[in-house]
Coordinates of C-alpha atoms and ligand atoms in Angstrom, one line a residue:
M16 CA 4.0 -97.4 -118.9
T17 CA 4.0 -98.4 -115.2
Q18 CA 0.3 -98.0 -114.8
T19 CA -0.5 -99.9 -117.9
N20 CA -3.0 -102.7 -118.0
L21 CA -1.4 -104.2 -121.1
A22 CA -0.1 -107.6 -120.5
R23 CA 3.1 -108.6 -122.2
S24 CA 2.6 -111.8 -124.2
A25 CA 5.3 -114.0 -125.6
P26 CA 6.3 -112.4 -128.9
Q27 CA 4.7 -114.0 -132.0
D28 CA 2.8 -116.7 -130.0
E29 CA -0.6 -117.8 -130.9
T30 CA -2.3 -115.2 -128.7
T31 CA -0.2 -112.1 -129.4
W32 CA -2.6 -109.2 -129.1
W33 CA -2.6 -108.0 -132.7
R34 CA -3.5 -111.5 -134.0
H35 CA -7.1 -111.0 -132.8
A36 CA -7.3 -107.3 -131.8
V37 CA -10.3 -105.1 -132.7
I38 CA -8.8 -101.9 -133.8
Y39 CA -10.8 -98.7 -133.9
Q40 CA -9.7 -96.0 -136.4
V41 CA -9.9 -92.4 -135.1
Y42 CA -9.7 -89.7 -137.8
P43 CA -8.6 -87.0 -135.4
R44 CA -10.1 -84.0 -137.3
S45 CA -13.6 -85.5 -137.0
F46 CA -13.7 -87.5 -133.7
A47 CA -14.1 -85.0 -130.9
D48 CA -13.3 -81.3 -130.6
N49 CA -12.1 -80.0 -127.2
D50 CA -11.2 -76.4 -128.0
G51 CA -14.2 -75.4 -130.1
D52 CA -12.4 -74.6 -133.3
G53 CA -14.5 -77.1 -135.2
I54 CA -11.6 -79.5 -135.7
G55 CA -11.2 -82.5 -133.5
D56 CA -8.1 -82.7 -131.3
L57 CA -6.0 -84.9 -129.0
P58 CA -7.7 -83.6 -125.8
G59 CA -11.0 -84.4 -127.5
I60 CA -9.9 -88.0 -128.1
A61 CA -8.6 -88.3 -124.6
S62 CA -12.0 -87.2 -123.3
R63 CA -13.7 -89.9 -125.2
L64 CA -11.4 -92.8 -124.4
P65 CA -13.9 -94.2 -121.8
Y66 CA -16.4 -94.5 -124.6
L67 CA -14.0 -96.6 -126.6
A68 CA -13.1 -98.7 -123.7
K69 CA -16.8 -99.3 -123.0
L70 CA -17.3 -100.2 -126.7
G71 CA -14.9 -103.0 -126.1
V72 CA -12.1 -102.4 -128.7
D73 CA -8.5 -103.4 -128.0
A74 CA -6.6 -100.6 -129.7
I75 CA -7.0 -97.3 -131.5
W76 CA -5.3 -96.3 -134.8
L77 CA -4.9 -92.6 -135.1
S78 CA -4.7 -91.0 -138.5
P79 CA -2.0 -88.3 -138.7
F80 CA -2.0 -85.5 -136.1
Y81 CA 1.6 -84.4 -137.0
R82 CA 2.6 -80.9 -138.1
S83 CA 1.2 -80.4 -141.5
P84 CA -0.2 -77.7 -143.8
Q85 CA -3.2 -80.1 -144.0
H86 CA -3.5 -80.2 -147.8
D87 CA -4.4 -83.9 -147.5
G88 CA -5.9 -84.2 -144.1
G89 CA -2.5 -84.4 -142.5
Y90 CA -1.1 -87.1 -144.8
D91 CA 1.2 -84.3 -145.9
V92 CA 3.6 -84.2 -142.9
S93 CA 6.0 -81.3 -142.4
D94 CA 7.4 -82.5 -139.1
Y95 CA 7.1 -86.2 -138.1
R96 CA 8.2 -85.5 -134.5
D97 CA 5.7 -82.9 -133.5
V98 CA 1.9 -82.5 -133.1
D99 CA 0.2 -79.9 -135.3
P100 CA -1.1 -77.1 -133.1
L101 CA -4.6 -77.8 -134.6
F102 CA -4.6 -81.1 -132.6
G103 CA -2.7 -80.0 -129.5
T104 CA 0.8 -80.6 -128.3
L105 CA 3.2 -83.5 -127.6
A106 CA 2.2 -83.2 -124.0
D107 CA -1.4 -83.7 -125.0
F108 CA -0.4 -86.8 -126.9
D109 CA 1.5 -88.2 -123.9
R110 CA -1.5 -87.6 -121.7
M111 CA -3.8 -89.2 -124.1
L112 CA -1.5 -92.2 -124.5
A113 CA -1.1 -92.7 -120.8
E114 CA -4.9 -92.5 -120.3
A115 CA -5.4 -95.0 -123.1
H116 CA -3.0 -97.4 -121.6
R117 CA -4.6 -97.0 -118.2
L118 CA -7.8 -98.1 -119.8
G119 CA -6.2 -101.0 -121.4
L120 CA -6.3 -99.6 -124.9
R121 CA -3.3 -99.7 -127.2
I122 CA -2.4 -96.8 -129.5
I123 CA -1.2 -97.2 -133.1
V124 CA -0.1 -94.1 -135.0
D125 CA 0.1 -93.4 -138.7
L126 CA 3.4 -93.3 -140.4
V127 CA 3.6 -91.5 -143.8
P128 CA 6.9 -92.6 -145.4
N129 CA 6.2 -92.3 -149.1
H130 CA 6.1 -88.6 -149.2
T131 CA 6.5 -85.5 -147.0
S132 CA 4.8 -82.2 -147.2
T133 CA 6.4 -79.5 -149.5
E134 CA 6.7 -77.6 -146.1
H135 CA 9.0 -80.2 -144.7
A136 CA 12.5 -78.8 -143.9
W137 CA 14.1 -81.3 -146.4
F138 CA 11.9 -80.1 -149.3
R139 CA 12.4 -76.5 -148.5
E140 CA 16.1 -77.1 -148.5
A141 CA 15.9 -79.0 -151.8
V142 CA 14.1 -76.3 -153.7
A143 CA 16.4 -73.6 -152.3
T144 CA 19.4 -75.4 -153.8
L145 CA 20.4 -76.0 -157.4
P146 CA 19.8 -79.1 -159.5
G147 CA 22.2 -81.8 -158.5
S148 CA 22.5 -80.6 -154.9
A149 CA 22.8 -83.2 -152.1
A150 CA 19.5 -81.8 -150.7
R151 CA 17.6 -82.8 -153.8
Q152 CA 18.7 -86.4 -153.6
R153 CA 16.3 -87.0 -150.8
Y154 CA 13.4 -86.6 -153.2
I155 CA 12.9 -87.6 -156.8
F156 CA 13.9 -84.6 -158.9
R157 CA 14.5 -85.1 -162.6
D158 CA 15.1 -82.9 -165.6
G159 CA 12.1 -82.6 -167.9
K160 CA 11.8 -83.8 -171.5
G161 CA 11.3 -81.6 -174.5
K162 CA 13.6 -78.9 -175.9
D163 CA 13.7 -76.9 -172.7
G164 CA 12.8 -79.6 -170.2
E165 CA 9.2 -78.2 -170.3
L166 CA 7.7 -81.7 -170.3
P167 CA 7.4 -84.0 -167.3
P168 CA 10.1 -86.7 -167.1
N169 CA 7.7 -89.5 -167.6
N170 CA 4.0 -90.1 -168.1
W171 CA 3.0 -91.1 -164.6
Q172 CA -0.3 -89.8 -163.3
S173 CA -1.1 -88.7 -159.8
I174 CA -3.5 -90.9 -157.9
F175 CA -5.5 -87.7 -157.1
G176 CA -5.7 -86.9 -160.8
G177 CA -3.4 -85.0 -163.2
N178 CA 0.3 -85.2 -163.7
A179 CA 2.5 -86.9 -161.1
W180 CA 5.2 -84.3 -161.7
S181 CA 5.4 -80.6 -160.7
R182 CA 7.9 -77.9 -160.7
A183 CA 8.4 -75.4 -157.8
P184 CA 7.9 -71.8 -159.0
G185 CA 11.0 -70.8 -161.0
D186 CA 12.6 -74.2 -160.8
S187 CA 13.9 -76.0 -163.9
Q188 CA 13.5 -79.5 -162.5
W189 CA 10.5 -81.6 -161.8
Y190 CA 9.7 -83.5 -158.6
L191 CA 7.6 -86.6 -158.4
H192 CA 4.4 -86.7 -156.4
L193 CA 2.2 -89.8 -156.6
F194 CA -0.4 -87.8 -154.7
D195 CA -1.0 -84.1 -154.4
R196 CA 1.7 -81.6 -155.6
S197 CA 2.1 -80.7 -151.9
Q198 CA 3.3 -84.3 -151.2
P199 CA 6.7 -84.8 -152.9
D200 CA 7.8 -88.5 -152.9
L201 CA 10.9 -89.3 -151.0
N202 CA 13.8 -91.2 -152.5
W203 CA 14.0 -94.4 -150.4
D204 CA 17.4 -95.3 -152.0
H205 CA 18.9 -92.4 -149.9
P206 CA 20.5 -93.6 -146.7
E207 CA 19.5 -90.5 -144.8
V208 CA 15.9 -91.1 -145.6
R209 CA 16.1 -94.6 -144.3
S210 CA 17.9 -93.7 -141.1
D211 CA 15.7 -90.7 -140.3
F212 CA 12.6 -92.8 -140.5
E213 CA 14.1 -95.4 -138.2
D214 CA 14.7 -92.4 -135.9
V215 CA 11.0 -91.4 -136.3
L216 CA 9.9 -94.9 -135.4
R217 CA 12.0 -94.8 -132.2
F218 CA 10.7 -91.3 -131.4
W219 CA 7.2 -92.7 -131.1
L220 CA 8.1 -96.1 -129.8
D221 CA 10.1 -94.4 -127.0
R222 CA 6.9 -92.4 -126.1
G223 CA 5.1 -95.7 -125.8
V224 CA 3.0 -96.2 -128.9
D225 CA 2.0 -99.8 -129.7
G226 CA 2.5 -99.7 -133.4
F227 CA 2.2 -98.0 -136.7
R228 CA -0.1 -98.0 -139.6
V229 CA 2.1 -97.6 -142.6
D230 CA 0.7 -95.3 -145.3
V231 CA 1.2 -96.4 -149.0
A232 CA 3.4 -99.2 -147.9
H233 CA 3.6 -100.5 -151.4
G234 CA 4.8 -97.3 -152.9
L235 CA 8.2 -96.4 -151.4
I236 CA 10.5 -97.9 -154.0
K237 CA 10.1 -97.0 -157.7
A238 CA 11.4 -99.2 -160.6
E239 CA 14.8 -98.3 -161.8
G240 CA 14.8 -95.6 -164.5
L241 CA 11.2 -94.6 -163.7
P242 CA 9.8 -96.2 -166.9
D243 CA 6.7 -94.9 -168.6
W244 CA 3.5 -96.7 -167.6
A245 CA 0.3 -96.7 -169.6
G246 CA -1.8 -97.6 -166.5
Q247 CA -3.7 -95.3 -164.3
T248 CA -4.1 -96.1 -160.6
S249 CA -6.7 -94.7 -158.3
M250 CA -5.3 -96.2 -155.2
V251 CA -7.7 -95.1 -152.5
E252 CA -10.8 -94.9 -154.5
G253 CA -12.6 -96.7 -157.2
E254 CA -13.1 -100.4 -157.6
E255 CA -11.2 -101.0 -160.8
G256 CA -8.3 -98.9 -159.8
A257 CA -7.7 -100.7 -156.6
H258 CA -6.6 -103.7 -158.4
S259 CA -4.5 -102.2 -161.1
N260 CA -1.5 -101.5 -158.9
N261 CA 1.0 -103.3 -161.0
G262 CA 2.8 -100.2 -162.3
P263 CA 6.5 -99.4 -161.8
M264 CA 5.8 -97.3 -158.7
W265 CA 4.0 -100.1 -156.8
D266 CA 4.9 -103.2 -154.9
Q267 CA 8.6 -103.3 -155.9
E268 CA 10.8 -105.9 -154.2
G269 CA 12.8 -103.3 -152.4
V270 CA 10.0 -102.2 -150.1
H271 CA 10.4 -105.4 -148.2
D272 CA 14.0 -104.5 -147.1
V273 CA 12.6 -101.4 -145.5
Y274 CA 10.0 -103.3 -143.5
R275 CA 12.5 -106.0 -142.5
R276 CA 14.7 -103.3 -141.0
W277 CA 11.8 -101.6 -139.3
R278 CA 10.7 -105.0 -137.8
Q279 CA 14.2 -105.2 -136.2
V280 CA 13.7 -101.8 -134.7
L281 CA 10.3 -102.8 -133.3
D282 CA 11.6 -106.0 -131.9
E283 CA 14.1 -104.1 -129.8
Y284 CA 11.1 -102.9 -127.8
D285 CA 8.8 -104.8 -125.3
N286 CA 5.1 -105.1 -125.4
D287 CA 4.8 -106.6 -128.9
R288 CA 4.8 -103.4 -131.0
M289 CA 3.3 -103.9 -134.4
M290 CA 2.9 -102.5 -138.0
V291 CA 0.0 -102.7 -140.3
A292 CA 0.5 -102.2 -144.1
E293 CA -1.8 -100.0 -146.2
A294 CA -0.9 -101.7 -149.4
W295 CA -3.4 -101.8 -152.3
V296 CA -1.8 -104.8 -154.1
H297 CA -3.2 -107.7 -155.8
P298 CA -3.5 -110.7 -155.9
P299 CA -3.7 -111.5 -152.1
Q300 CA -0.5 -113.5 -152.3
R301 CA 1.3 -110.3 -153.0
L302 CA -0.2 -108.7 -149.9
A303 CA 0.9 -111.7 -147.8
R304 CA 4.5 -110.9 -148.6
Y305 CA 4.1 -107.8 -146.4
V306 CA 3.3 -109.9 -143.4
R307 CA 6.0 -112.6 -143.7
A308 CA 7.5 -113.5 -140.3
D309 CA 10.2 -110.9 -140.4
E310 CA 8.2 -108.0 -141.8
M311 CA 4.9 -106.4 -140.7
Q312 CA 2.4 -108.1 -138.5
Q313 CA -0.8 -107.1 -140.3
A314 CA -2.0 -105.7 -143.7
F315 CA -5.4 -104.3 -144.3
N316 CA -7.6 -106.7 -146.2
F317 CA -9.0 -104.4 -148.8
D318 CA -10.4 -107.4 -150.8
Y319 CA -12.8 -107.8 -148.0
L320 CA -13.7 -104.1 -148.1
L321 CA -14.4 -104.4 -151.8
T322 CA -16.6 -107.4 -151.5
H323 CA -20.2 -106.8 -152.7
W324 CA -23.2 -107.8 -150.6
D325 CA -23.2 -111.4 -151.9
A326 CA -23.0 -114.6 -149.8
Q327 CA -20.8 -116.5 -152.3
A328 CA -18.4 -113.5 -152.6
F329 CA -18.1 -113.3 -148.8
R330 CA -17.4 -117.0 -148.5
D331 CA -14.8 -116.8 -151.2
V332 CA -13.0 -113.8 -149.8
V333 CA -12.9 -115.2 -146.3
T334 CA -11.7 -118.6 -147.4
R335 CA -9.0 -117.0 -149.6
S336 CA -7.9 -114.5 -147.0
L337 CA -7.5 -117.1 -144.3
A338 CA -5.6 -119.4 -146.6
V339 CA -3.2 -116.9 -148.0
S340 CA -2.3 -115.4 -144.6
A341 CA -2.0 -118.8 -143.0
E342 CA 0.7 -119.6 -145.6
V343 CA 2.9 -116.9 -144.0
G344 CA 1.7 -117.5 -140.5
A345 CA 0.1 -114.1 -140.2
P346 CA -3.4 -113.2 -139.0
T347 CA -6.0 -111.9 -141.4
T348 CA -7.6 -108.5 -140.9
W349 CA -11.2 -107.6 -141.7
V350 CA -12.0 -104.1 -142.7
M351 CA -15.2 -102.6 -144.2
S352 CA -14.7 -98.8 -144.1
N353 CA -12.0 -96.2 -143.5
H354 CA -11.4 -92.5 -144.2
D355 CA -10.7 -93.2 -147.9
T356 CA -13.9 -95.0 -148.9
V357 CA -17.6 -94.3 -148.9
R358 CA -19.0 -95.7 -145.7
H359 CA -20.1 -99.3 -146.1
T360 CA -23.5 -98.5 -144.5
S361 CA -24.1 -96.3 -147.6
R362 CA -22.4 -98.6 -150.1
Y363 CA -24.6 -101.5 -149.1
G364 CA -27.6 -99.4 -149.8
L365 CA -26.7 -98.7 -153.5
S366 CA -28.4 -100.5 -156.4
V367 CA -25.2 -102.5 -156.7
P368 CA -24.8 -103.2 -153.0
G369 CA -21.2 -102.9 -151.9
A370 CA -20.1 -101.0 -155.0
R371 CA -17.4 -98.4 -154.3
P372 CA -18.0 -95.1 -156.0
K373 CA -15.4 -92.3 -155.8
G374 CA -17.6 -90.4 -153.3
I375 CA -21.3 -89.5 -153.6
D376 CA -22.8 -86.1 -154.1
A377 CA -26.4 -84.9 -154.5
A378 CA -26.3 -85.5 -158.2
G379 CA -25.3 -89.2 -157.7
E380 CA -27.4 -92.2 -156.8
Q381 CA -28.6 -91.8 -153.3
P382 CA -28.2 -94.9 -151.2
N383 CA -31.2 -96.5 -149.6
E384 CA -30.3 -95.5 -146.0
A385 CA -32.5 -98.0 -144.1
L386 CA -31.5 -101.0 -146.3
G387 CA -27.8 -100.0 -146.2
L388 CA -27.9 -99.8 -142.4
R389 CA -29.8 -103.1 -142.1
R390 CA -27.1 -104.8 -144.2
A391 CA -24.3 -103.1 -142.4
R392 CA -25.6 -104.3 -139.1
A393 CA -25.7 -107.9 -140.5
A394 CA -22.2 -107.4 -141.9
A395 CA -20.9 -106.3 -138.4
L396 CA -22.0 -109.7 -137.1
L397 CA -20.2 -111.4 -140.0
T398 CA -17.0 -109.4 -139.5
L399 CA -16.8 -109.5 -135.8
A400 CA -17.3 -113.3 -135.7
L401 CA -14.3 -114.0 -138.0
P402 CA -11.0 -115.2 -136.6
G403 CA -8.2 -112.6 -137.0
S404 CA -8.1 -108.9 -136.3
A405 CA -11.0 -106.6 -137.2
Y406 CA -10.9 -102.8 -137.9
I407 CA -13.8 -100.4 -137.1
Y408 CA -13.9 -97.0 -138.7
Q409 CA -15.1 -94.3 -136.3
G410 CA -18.9 -93.9 -136.5
E411 CA -19.3 -97.4 -138.0
E412 CA -20.5 -98.5 -134.5
L413 CA -23.3 -95.9 -134.8
G414 CA -24.3 -97.1 -138.2
L415 CA -23.3 -93.7 -139.5
P416 CA -24.0 -93.1 -143.2
E417 CA -21.9 -91.2 -145.7
H418 CA -22.8 -87.5 -146.1
T419 CA -24.0 -87.9 -149.7
T420 CA -25.2 -84.3 -150.3
L421 CA -22.2 -82.3 -149.2
A422 CA -22.0 -79.1 -151.3
A423 CA -19.0 -78.5 -153.5
E424 CA -18.0 -75.4 -151.5
H425 CA -17.4 -77.5 -148.4
R426 CA -15.2 -80.1 -150.1
Q427 CA -11.5 -80.3 -149.0
D428 CA -10.3 -83.5 -150.6
P429 CA -7.4 -82.8 -153.0
A430 CA -8.8 -85.5 -155.3
F431 CA -11.9 -83.4 -155.8
F432 CA -9.9 -80.4 -156.9
R433 CA -7.3 -82.2 -159.0
T434 CA -10.0 -83.9 -161.0
S435 CA -12.1 -80.7 -161.3
G436 CA -14.9 -82.4 -159.3
E437 CA -15.0 -85.5 -161.5
E438 CA -14.1 -87.5 -158.4
I439 CA -16.4 -86.4 -155.6
G440 CA -13.8 -87.4 -153.1
R441 CA -13.6 -88.6 -149.5
D442 CA -15.1 -85.8 -147.5
G443 CA -18.4 -87.6 -147.1
C444 CA -17.0 -90.2 -144.8
R445 CA -15.0 -87.7 -142.8
V446 CA -17.8 -85.7 -141.3
P447 CA -17.5 -84.9 -137.6
L448 CA -19.2 -87.5 -135.3
P449 CA -22.5 -86.9 -133.6
W450 CA -22.3 -87.4 -129.8
Q451 CA -25.4 -85.7 -128.6
S452 CA -28.6 -85.4 -130.7
A453 CA -29.8 -82.1 -129.3
A454 CA -26.5 -80.2 -128.8
P455 CA -25.0 -77.7 -131.3
A456 CA -22.8 -79.6 -133.7
F457 CA -24.3 -82.7 -132.3
G458 CA -21.9 -82.5 -129.4
F459 CA -18.8 -82.7 -131.6
G460 CA -17.3 -79.8 -129.7
P461 CA -18.3 -77.1 -127.2
G462 CA -19.4 -74.7 -129.9
T463 CA -21.3 -74.8 -133.2
A464 CA -18.2 -75.1 -135.4
T465 CA -17.5 -78.2 -137.5
W466 CA -14.9 -78.3 -140.3
L467 CA -17.4 -80.1 -142.5
P468 CA -21.2 -79.6 -142.1
Q469 CA -23.0 -82.5 -140.6
P470 CA -26.3 -83.7 -142.2
V471 CA -29.4 -83.3 -140.1
S472 CA -29.9 -87.0 -140.2
F473 CA -26.9 -87.4 -137.8
A474 CA -29.2 -86.5 -134.9
R475 CA -30.7 -90.0 -135.3
Y476 CA -27.3 -91.6 -135.0
A477 CA -25.9 -89.6 -132.1
V478 CA -24.3 -91.6 -129.3
D479 CA -26.8 -90.4 -126.6
R480 CA -29.7 -91.6 -128.8
Q481 CA -28.3 -95.1 -129.0
E482 CA -26.8 -95.7 -125.6
G483 CA -29.0 -98.0 -123.6
D484 CA -31.3 -98.7 -126.5
A485 CA -31.0 -102.4 -126.9
G486 CA -32.0 -102.2 -130.6
S487 CA -29.4 -99.6 -131.5
T488 CA -26.4 -100.2 -133.7
L489 CA -24.1 -99.0 -130.8
E490 CA -25.5 -101.6 -128.5
L491 CA -25.3 -104.3 -131.2
Y492 CA -21.6 -103.6 -131.6
R493 CA -21.1 -103.6 -127.8
A494 CA -22.9 -106.9 -127.4
A495 CA -21.0 -108.5 -130.3
L496 CA -17.6 -107.2 -129.1
R497 CA -18.3 -108.5 -125.6
L498 CA -19.2 -112.0 -126.9
R499 CA -16.3 -112.0 -129.3
R500 CA -14.0 -111.4 -126.4
Q501 CA -15.7 -113.9 -124.1
R502 CA -15.6 -116.6 -126.7
D503 CA -12.2 -115.6 -128.0
L504 CA -13.5 -115.6 -131.5
G505 CA -10.5 -113.7 -132.8
N506 CA -8.3 -116.6 -131.9
G507 CA -10.8 -119.1 -133.1
E508 CA -11.2 -121.4 -136.1
L509 CA -13.8 -121.0 -138.8
V510 CA -15.7 -124.0 -140.0
W511 CA -18.1 -123.5 -142.8
R512 CA -21.6 -124.9 -142.4
D513 CA -23.9 -125.9 -145.3
A514 CA -26.4 -123.1 -146.1
E515 CA -29.0 -122.3 -148.7
P516 CA -28.2 -119.9 -151.5
G517 CA -27.6 -116.3 -150.4
V518 CA -26.7 -117.4 -146.8
V519 CA -23.3 -117.4 -145.2
A520 CA -23.0 -119.9 -142.3
F521 CA -20.1 -120.9 -140.2
A522 CA -19.1 -121.9 -136.7
N523 CA -16.4 -120.4 -134.6
G524 CA -15.7 -120.9 -130.9
G525 CA -19.0 -122.5 -130.2
V526 CA -20.9 -119.7 -132.0
H527 CA -23.0 -120.5 -135.1
V528 CA -23.1 -117.5 -137.3
V529 CA -25.8 -117.2 -140.0
V530 CA -25.9 -114.2 -142.4
N531 CA -28.8 -113.9 -144.8
T532 CA -27.9 -111.7 -147.7
N533 CA -31.2 -112.5 -149.5
D534 CA -34.1 -110.1 -149.8
H535 CA -36.3 -112.8 -148.3
P536 CA -36.4 -114.7 -145.0
V537 CA -34.7 -118.1 -144.6
A538 CA -35.1 -120.9 -142.2
L539 CA -33.1 -120.5 -139.0
P540 CA -31.2 -123.5 -137.5
G541 CA -31.9 -124.3 -133.9
G542 CA -29.9 -122.8 -131.1
E543 CA -30.0 -120.1 -128.4
V544 CA -29.9 -116.6 -129.9
L545 CA -26.8 -114.8 -128.6
V546 CA -27.2 -111.6 -130.6
S547 CA -29.0 -110.7 -133.8
S548 CA -28.9 -107.7 -136.1
V549 CA -32.8 -107.5 -136.2
P550 CA -35.4 -108.6 -133.7
L551 CA -36.2 -112.2 -134.3
D552 CA -40.0 -112.7 -133.8
S553 CA -40.8 -116.1 -134.9
G554 CA -37.6 -117.8 -133.7
H555 CA -37.7 -120.0 -136.8
M556 CA -36.9 -117.6 -139.6
L557 CA -34.0 -115.2 -140.2
P558 CA -35.4 -112.1 -142.0
A559 CA -34.0 -110.7 -145.2
N560 CA -30.6 -108.9 -144.9
S561 CA -29.9 -109.8 -141.3
A562 CA -27.6 -112.0 -139.2
V563 CA -27.6 -113.9 -136.0
W564 CA -25.1 -115.6 -133.6
L565 CA -26.5 -118.8 -132.2
G566 CA -25.1 -120.6 -129.1
Ligands
NOJ615 C1 -3.5 -93.3 -148.0 C2 -4.3 -92.5 -147.0 O1 -5.2 -93.4 -146.3 C3 -5.0 -91.4 -147.7 O2 -5.9 -90.7 -146.9 C4 -3.9 -90.4 -148.2 O3 -4.6 -89.5 -149.0 C5 -2.9 -91.2 -149.1 N1 -2.5 -92.4 -148.5 C6 -1.7 -90.3 -149.3 O4 -0.9 -90.3 -148.1

């Protein structure tokens, strides 16, 4: 870390980097492919770091790149201390990290503590031993119900569909998996599970990572006795499901002990290392408990992601989010898309704008691409002007739409298979990025291979098409991020301004933000136009579905 540009700030002070950081999510499979196998990799990411530095983000969150059989895009980890050969080597990671730090970019890695892969050495050992063995205690094995134990121990359903219990071939006992059957849940009451994960944290902290995104942070501890639950959660997809996480497997008090301990580990290190919780809990007061002073620093604000294209709804969610996080002294985050949701550019183009279907295929409602993009550009100016920390999902800065016509034969999301296609799944937001409009695979890699096919429309969105074009989405993001930094909007204070129906208006750091969610133009207040999501011809009107920052 000797070459790093990263300034050390006083821990927890008002300006600590994660309080206002713009954090860019890289989904490694789909970002940039260096070796030509059609799957993105760490050297590919390293080669594109200058692009991210130029974009103007502060940090990068990398989805998992660890050893994994890849049954759930790497969220099924078989070795937490190694890089999967698909993505490179530990040396590639170290090189990428050093280069990121040299460019002033922080790196956050994903931690997947709720479950391992069935290929993990612990699970292999568990199924190789008899019921009751010590090795089985690290997971949640139970005898079945019924005369011969042929029925699952309780009625819990997997988030990806089907039963949450499976038996290894020839095994008499069942093991719990809240996700795919290849992802057995760990037993977090086991001391060795706790100590090993602390060791995993140290492994990556020692290498120099700046933080962790904690997967399924609300799921580690299950209620005593694993009681039956009539509810059904669809944690990562579906609007209704996201708010029904009050079952005995979610948000149990005991998870907070784990994060308090992890916080102590992080605090032993310099450079303000951080954690961000992926916790689909409700109401927001429950989420705030994950970011109390001695726990994590951030939690994803999924309420914001779930907000429809509606001015009042935006005002409400922003007001509520700021108030609830202020109560615990934490910053708010703002997130519109990630690798688990239909891209917001496409969601804003649906007949219910902002609705969150469980994936989109050719048989489903096709979003209005132009309208969705127009709204997404306006939403970017809303999001990036808010105080707190903002997340950008790779390709969002290009205005990339969801792949909405991906054929079933290409799909890889376990949710698609476990629901027999009833849930379309998340592949459509994970399609490899277009870098060059005229190159094979749109410049994703050196060859023609891409692990998911790209739609032809991606040519229009390629980086090289947008660079230098003042009207492009990429240049809009660059301009907004530059101004956000100059005016220190992330550390600013939001003051609502009066506005007509359908309009969101506020001031922050001397910037007056106006977002028109209406389908008709509205009068524009006076002021110098700093950046706008559409060209402003008349100077007096803000067109439908657009936004402006005024100075
Ligand atoms: C949440 C992750 O974001 C998602 O991609 C994954 O499938 C589940 N957790 C299980 O790890």
